[in-house]
Coordinates of C-alpha atoms and ligand atoms in Angstrom, one line a residue:
M297 CA -25.9 37.2 19.6
S298 CA -26.5 39.8 17.0
T299 CA -24.4 39.5 13.8
T300 CA -23.9 43.3 13.9
T301 CA -22.0 43.3 17.2
L302 CA -18.4 44.6 17.0
V303 CA -17.3 42.5 19.9
V304 CA -15.7 39.1 19.1
D305 CA -16.2 36.7 21.9
G306 CA -13.6 34.1 23.0
S307 CA -15.7 31.0 22.3
E308 CA -14.0 27.8 21.3
E309 CA -15.6 28.0 17.9
N310 CA -14.1 31.5 17.5
Q311 CA -10.7 30.1 18.7
R312 CA -10.8 27.5 16.0
T313 CA -11.8 30.0 13.3
C314 CA -9.0 32.3 14.4
S315 CA -6.4 29.5 14.4
K316 CA -7.1 28.9 10.6
Y317 CA -5.9 32.4 9.9
C318 CA -3.6 33.7 12.7
G319 CA -2.1 30.3 13.0
A320 CA -1.1 30.3 9.3
C321 CA -0.1 33.9 9.1
P322 CA 3.6 34.9 8.5
T323 CA 3.6 37.5 11.2
Y324 CA 2.4 34.9 13.7
K325 CA 5.0 32.4 12.6
R326 CA 7.9 34.9 12.4
N327 CA 7.2 36.2 15.9
I328 CA 6.3 32.8 17.4
L329 CA 3.2 34.4 18.8
G330 CA 1.9 31.0 20.0
R331 CA 4.4 31.3 22.9
Y332 CA 2.7 34.3 24.4
Q333 CA -0.7 35.2 25.7
P334 CA -3.1 35.8 24.1
A335 CA -2.1 33.2 21.6
A336 CA -5.1 33.8 19.3
L337 CA -8.3 36.0 18.9
F338 CA -6.3 39.2 19.1
C339 CA -9.3 41.1 17.7
S340 CA -11.1 40.1 21.0
H341 CA -8.3 39.8 23.6
G342 CA -6.0 42.5 22.4
V343 CA -2.3 42.6 21.4
S344 CA 0.2 39.9 22.0
A345 CA 2.3 40.1 25.1
A346 CA 5.4 39.2 23.0
P347 CA 8.3 41.2 24.7
S348 CA 9.9 42.5 21.6
K349 CA 8.3 44.7 18.9
I350 CA 6.3 42.5 16.5
K351 CA 7.7 42.4 13.0
T352 CA 4.6 42.6 10.8
M353 CA 4.9 40.5 7.7
G354 CA 1.3 40.3 6.4
C355 CA -2.0 39.7 8.1
F356 CA -4.6 37.0 7.2
C357 CA -7.4 38.6 9.2
P358 CA -9.2 40.1 6.2
A359 CA -9.8 36.6 5.0
C360 CA -11.4 35.5 8.3
E361 CA -15.1 35.1 8.6
L362 CA -15.1 36.9 12.0
F363 CA -13.4 39.9 10.5
T364 CA -16.3 40.3 8.0
K365 CA -19.0 39.3 10.4
H366 CA -17.9 41.9 13.0
R367 CA -17.0 44.5 10.5
L368 CA -13.4 44.8 11.6
V369 CA -10.9 46.9 9.7
I370 CA -7.3 46.8 8.8
G371 CA -6.1 43.8 10.9
Y372 CA -2.8 43.3 12.7
F373 CA -4.7 43.0 16.0
C374 CA -1.8 41.1 17.5
A375 CA 0.6 44.1 17.0
K376 CA -1.4 47.3 17.4
R377 CA -0.5 49.4 20.4
Ligands
SF4_518 S1 -10.1 38.6 12.7 FE1 -7.9 38.0 12.9 S2 -7.5 37.9 15.2 FE2 -9.8 38.0 14.8 S3 -10.4 35.8 14.8 FE3 -10.1 36.4 12.7 S4 -7.9 35.8 12.3 FE4 -8.2 35.9 14.5
SF4_519 S1 -3.8 39.5 13.9 FE1 -3.2 39.4 11.7 S2 -1.0 39.7 11.7 FE2 -1.6 39.1 13.8 S3 -1.3 36.9 13.8 FE3 -3.4 37.3 13.3 S4 -3.5 37.2 11.1 FE4 -1.4 37.5 11.7

C-alpha cells in the first residue's frame, strides 16, 4: 500500500496501533467508547455509535503514527458528525 493513501485500513496491526492512543484517551474513557461499535479505528470506520452525544475531553490522534502517515487532520474521529 502506498504511504500517501488517505484511507486507513482496518488491519489488526492498525487496531493495535489505534488502541495505544484511542484506548488511553480521556474522551474514550469518559464516554466508555469500548462499549459501542466501532470500538477503535474511528478514522477508518467512522464515528462511534454511542447513543448520547460524545463529551470531547481531548484527542490523542495527533500523536498516532497512522494520523501522520495518512495525513489526517484535527482528530476526534469518534465524535464528528
Ligand atoms: S488516528 Fe486516531 S482513530 Fe485513527 S488509528 Fe490513530 S488513534 Fe485511532
Ligand atoms: S478519535 Fe481521538 S477523541 Fe476519539 S477516542 Fe480516539 S483519540 Fe480519543
